[in-house]
CSV table of C-alpha atoms and ligand atoms in Angstrom, one decimal:
chain,number,residue,atom,x,y,z
A,1,MET,CA,124.3,108.2,118.2
A,2,ALA,CA,120.7,108.1,116.3
A,3,LYS,CA,120.5,104.5,115.9
A,4,ASP,CA,121.6,103.1,119.7
A,5,GLU,CA,117.8,104.9,120.3
A,6,ILE,CA,115.9,102.7,119.0
A,7,LYS,CA,117.8,99.2,119.3
A,8,GLY,CA,115.5,96.1,119.5
A,9,LYS,CA,112.9,97.0,117.5
A,10,ILE,CA,113.8,96.5,114.5
A,11,LEU,CA,110.4,95.9,112.2
A,12,LEU,CA,112.0,93.9,108.9
A,13,THR,CA,115.9,93.1,108.3
A,14,GLN,CA,118.4,94.2,105.5
A,15,GLU,CA,118.1,90.7,104.9
A,16,GLN,CA,114.4,90.7,104.2
A,17,ILE,CA,114.0,93.8,102.3
A,18,LEU,CA,117.1,92.6,99.6
A,19,ASP,CA,115.2,89.3,99.6
A,20,LYS,CA,111.5,91.0,99.0
A,21,ALA,CA,113.6,92.8,96.0
A,22,GLU,CA,115.6,89.5,93.8
A,23,GLU,CA,111.7,88.9,94.3
A,24,LEU,CA,109.1,92.0,93.3
A,25,GLY,CA,112.4,92.9,90.3
A,26,LYS,CA,112.5,88.9,89.2
A,27,GLN,CA,108.2,90.0,88.6
A,28,ILE,CA,108.7,93.6,87.3
A,29,SER,CA,110.7,91.5,84.8
A,30,GLU,CA,108.6,88.9,83.8
A,31,ASP,CA,104.9,91.2,82.9
A,32,TYR,CA,107.4,93.5,81.6
A,33,ALA,CA,109.4,91.5,79.0
A,34,GLY,CA,110.8,93.2,76.4
A,35,GLU,CA,109.5,96.5,77.2
A,36,THR,CA,111.4,99.3,78.3
A,37,LEU,CA,110.3,100.7,81.7
A,38,VAL,CA,111.2,103.5,83.3
A,39,LEU,CA,111.5,104.3,87.1
A,40,ILE,CA,110.1,107.6,89.3
A,41,GLY,CA,110.9,107.1,92.5
A,42,THR,CA,108.9,109.3,95.1
A,43,LEU,CA,112.0,111.8,97.1
A,44,LYS,CA,113.6,111.6,99.8
A,45,GLY,CA,111.9,108.6,101.3
A,46,ALA,CA,112.0,106.2,98.6
A,47,VAL,CA,115.5,106.8,97.6
A,48,MET,CA,117.5,103.9,99.6
A,49,TRP,CA,114.2,100.8,98.5
A,50,MET,CA,114.1,102.2,94.3
A,51,ALA,CA,118.3,101.6,94.3
A,52,ASP,CA,117.7,97.4,95.7
A,53,LEU,CA,114.7,97.0,93.3
A,54,MET,CA,116.5,98.2,90.6
A,55,LYS,CA,120.1,96.0,90.5
A,56,GLN,CA,116.8,93.4,90.2
A,57,ILE,CA,114.9,94.5,87.1
A,58,SER,CA,116.4,92.9,83.9
A,59,LEU,CA,114.6,94.9,81.6
A,60,ASP,CA,116.1,98.6,79.4
A,61,THR,CA,115.1,101.7,82.6
A,62,GLU,CA,114.8,104.7,82.5
A,63,ILE,CA,114.9,106.4,85.9
A,64,ASP,CA,114.2,109.7,86.8
A,65,PHE,CA,112.4,111.0,90.7
A,66,VAL,CA,110.1,113.0,91.6
A,67,SER,CA,109.7,114.8,95.2
A,68,ALA,CA,106.0,115.7,96.1
A,69,SER,CA,104.4,117.4,99.1
A,70,SER,CA,101.0,117.7,101.0
A,71,TYR,CA,99.9,120.0,102.7
A,72,GLY,CA,98.0,118.8,105.5
A,73,SER,CA,97.0,119.0,109.8
A,74,GLY,CA,99.6,117.7,111.5
A,75,THR,CA,101.9,114.6,110.7
A,76,VAL,CA,98.5,113.7,107.7
A,77,SER,CA,98.2,114.6,104.7
A,78,SER,CA,95.6,116.1,103.0
A,79,GLY,CA,95.3,115.8,99.3
A,80,ASN,CA,96.8,119.3,98.6
A,81,VAL,CA,99.6,118.0,97.0
A,82,VAL,CA,102.0,120.9,95.6
A,83,ILE,CA,105.1,119.4,93.3
A,84,LYS,CA,108.8,120.5,94.1
A,85,LYS,CA,110.4,118.8,91.6
A,86,ASP,CA,109.3,117.0,88.7
A,87,ILE,CA,111.3,114.7,86.4
A,88,ASP,CA,112.8,115.9,83.4
A,89,ILE,CA,112.2,113.0,80.5
A,90,ASP,CA,109.7,112.4,78.7
A,91,ILE,CA,107.1,110.0,79.5
A,92,GLU,CA,104.9,109.7,76.2
A,93,ASN,CA,104.5,106.6,75.3
A,94,LYS,CA,106.6,104.8,78.2
A,95,HIS,CA,105.3,102.4,80.3
A,96,VAL,CA,106.2,104.1,83.9
A,97,MET,CA,106.9,102.9,87.5
A,98,ILE,CA,105.7,104.6,90.3
A,99,ILE,CA,108.5,103.3,92.8
A,100,GLU,CA,106.7,104.6,96.8
A,101,ASP,CA,108.4,103.8,100.6
A,102,ILE,CA,104.9,103.7,102.0
A,103,ILE,CA,101.3,104.7,101.0
A,104,ASP,CA,99.3,105.8,104.1
A,105,THR,CA,96.0,108.1,103.1
A,106,GLY,CA,97.2,107.1,99.5
A,107,ASN,CA,96.6,110.8,99.1
A,108,THR,CA,100.1,111.9,98.1
A,109,LEU,CA,100.2,108.2,95.5
A,110,LYS,CA,97.0,109.4,93.9
A,111,TYR,CA,97.6,112.9,92.8
A,112,LEU,CA,101.2,111.1,91.4
A,113,LYS,CA,99.4,108.6,88.7
A,114,ASP,CA,97.1,111.0,88.2
A,115,TYR,CA,99.6,114.3,87.2
A,116,PHE,CA,102.0,110.9,85.5
A,117,LEU,CA,98.4,110.5,83.3
A,118,ALA,CA,98.0,113.1,81.9
A,119,LYS,CA,102.0,113.3,80.4
A,120,HIS,CA,100.2,110.1,78.3
A,121,PRO,CA,102.8,107.0,78.8
A,122,LYS,CA,101.7,104.5,77.8
A,123,SER,CA,101.0,102.9,81.3
A,124,VAL,CA,101.3,103.9,84.9
A,125,LYS,CA,102.2,101.1,88.3
A,126,ILE,CA,103.2,102.1,91.2
A,127,CYS,CA,105.7,99.5,93.4
A,128,THR,CA,105.8,100.5,97.4
A,129,LEU,CA,107.9,99.1,99.9
A,130,LEU,CA,104.9,99.4,102.1
A,131,ASP,CA,101.7,99.1,102.4
A,132,LYS,CA,99.9,100.9,105.3
A,133,PRO,CA,96.0,99.9,104.0
A,134,SER,CA,94.1,100.5,107.8
A,135,ARG,CA,94.9,104.0,106.7
A,136,ARG,CA,94.0,105.0,103.2
A,137,ALA,CA,92.0,107.3,102.5
A,138,ALA,CA,92.5,107.9,99.2
A,139,ASP,CA,91.2,105.4,95.9
A,140,VAL,CA,94.4,104.2,95.5
A,141,ARG,CA,95.9,100.9,95.1
A,142,ALA,CA,99.3,99.5,94.2
A,143,ASP,CA,100.7,97.2,91.7
A,144,TYR,CA,103.4,95.4,93.3
A,145,ILE,CA,104.3,95.1,98.1
A,146,GLY,CA,106.9,94.7,99.6
A,147,PHE,CA,105.1,94.7,102.8
A,148,THR,CA,102.2,95.6,104.6
A,149,VAL,CA,102.1,96.9,108.3
A,150,ASP,CA,100.4,97.8,111.2
A,151,ASP,CA,99.4,101.6,111.6
A,152,LEU,CA,102.4,102.4,113.3
A,153,PHE,CA,105.1,105.0,111.9
A,154,ILE,CA,108.0,104.0,110.5
A,155,ILE,CA,111.0,105.0,110.4
A,156,GLY,CA,113.9,103.5,108.7
A,157,TYR,CA,115.6,102.3,104.6
A,158,GLY,CA,114.6,106.6,103.8
A,159,LEU,CA,111.6,106.9,105.5
A,160,ASP,CA,111.5,109.7,107.8
A,161,TYR,CA,110.8,111.2,111.7
A,162,ASP,CA,111.3,115.0,111.1
A,163,GLN,CA,114.0,114.4,108.1
A,164,LYS,CA,116.0,112.3,110.5
A,165,TYR,CA,116.8,107.6,110.6
A,166,ARG,CA,116.7,107.4,106.5
A,167,ASN,CA,119.5,106.0,107.4
A,168,LEU,CA,118.5,102.9,109.4
A,169,PRO,CA,119.7,99.7,107.1
A,170,TYR,CA,116.6,98.4,108.4
A,171,ILE,CA,112.5,100.1,109.1
A,172,SER,CA,111.6,100.8,112.5
A,173,TYR,CA,109.5,102.9,114.5
A,174,LEU,CA,108.4,105.3,117.2
A,175,ASP,CA,107.0,104.6,120.5
A,176,ASP,CA,104.7,106.7,121.2
B,1,IMP,P1,99.7,109.7,102.0
B,1,IMP,O1,99.8,110.7,100.8
B,1,IMP,O2,99.3,109.7,102.9
B,1,IMP,O3,100.0,108.2,101.8
B,1,IMP,O4,101.3,109.8,102.7
B,1,IMP,C1,102.8,110.2,101.8
B,1,IMP,C2,104.1,110.6,102.8
B,1,IMP,O5,103.9,111.0,103.5
B,1,IMP,C3,104.9,108.9,102.3
B,1,IMP,O6,105.4,108.4,100.9
B,1,IMP,C4,105.8,109.2,103.6
B,1,IMP,O7,107.0,109.5,102.5
B,1,IMP,C5,105.0,109.9,104.3
B,1,IMP,N1,104.7,108.3,105.3
B,1,IMP,C6,103.4,108.3,105.4
B,1,IMP,N2,103.0,107.5,106.4
B,1,IMP,C7,105.0,107.3,107.6
B,1,IMP,C8,105.6,106.7,107.9
B,1,IMP,O8,104.9,106.0,109.0
B,1,IMP,N3,107.0,107.6,108.2
B,1,IMP,C9,107.5,107.8,108.6
B,1,IMP,N4,106.9,109.2,106.6
B,1,IMP,C10,105.9,108.1,106.4
B,2,MG,MG1,106.7,109.5,99.9
C-alpha cells in the first residue's frame, strides 16, 4: 500500500495541521466577527484542510467548491485555467474565502481570485494550507498561510501525485 512506500518522510503531522487549523480558524473568526463568510474549497486537494479549518471557524458560513485545472507543459501549471465545476451559490455582496491546498506558481489562484471578484463579492481572500513561494509566477499571495514549504513535490492530506496519496493523514513528499 502506498502508505508504506513513503514511511519516514513525514513533513507535517496531522497534529501539526490540526493545531494550525485551530490557530487560523480563530484568527479568521476574529477578523470577520459579526460577518457571514463564504468558504470556497478548491477540488480536490483542499478537501481535508477545509474540513479541519471550517470546524474552527465560529462564524455564520456558507460553503461551496470549485474545480479548476490549468493546462501547461508537464507538472508546471500555466495561466490557461479552465473552470470544470463552478460554485452554485450567489456570492454577490458577500465575503469570500478561497480555501487552497497549496500555492505553487499561483496561476490557478490568480485566475480564481479574478473570476470570483467579477461576481461582485464584498471581498475575496485566500487561506492556503501550504505555500511554495520559490516557484511563484503570478502576482498573487495568500492572506492566511498554514505552512511555507521548500520546492518539493508534496503529497498527502488531500494532495496527490497522479491522483494517489490524497488519503494520507499527514504531509509527505516524493523523492525523485
Ligand atoms: P499553481 O497554479 O501552480 O499554483 O498550482 C495549482 C495546483 O497544482 C495546486 O492547487 C495543487 O492542486 C497542484 N500542486 C501544486 N504543487 C503541488 C505539489 O507539490 N503537490 C501536489 N499538487 C501540487
Ligand atoms: Mg489545488
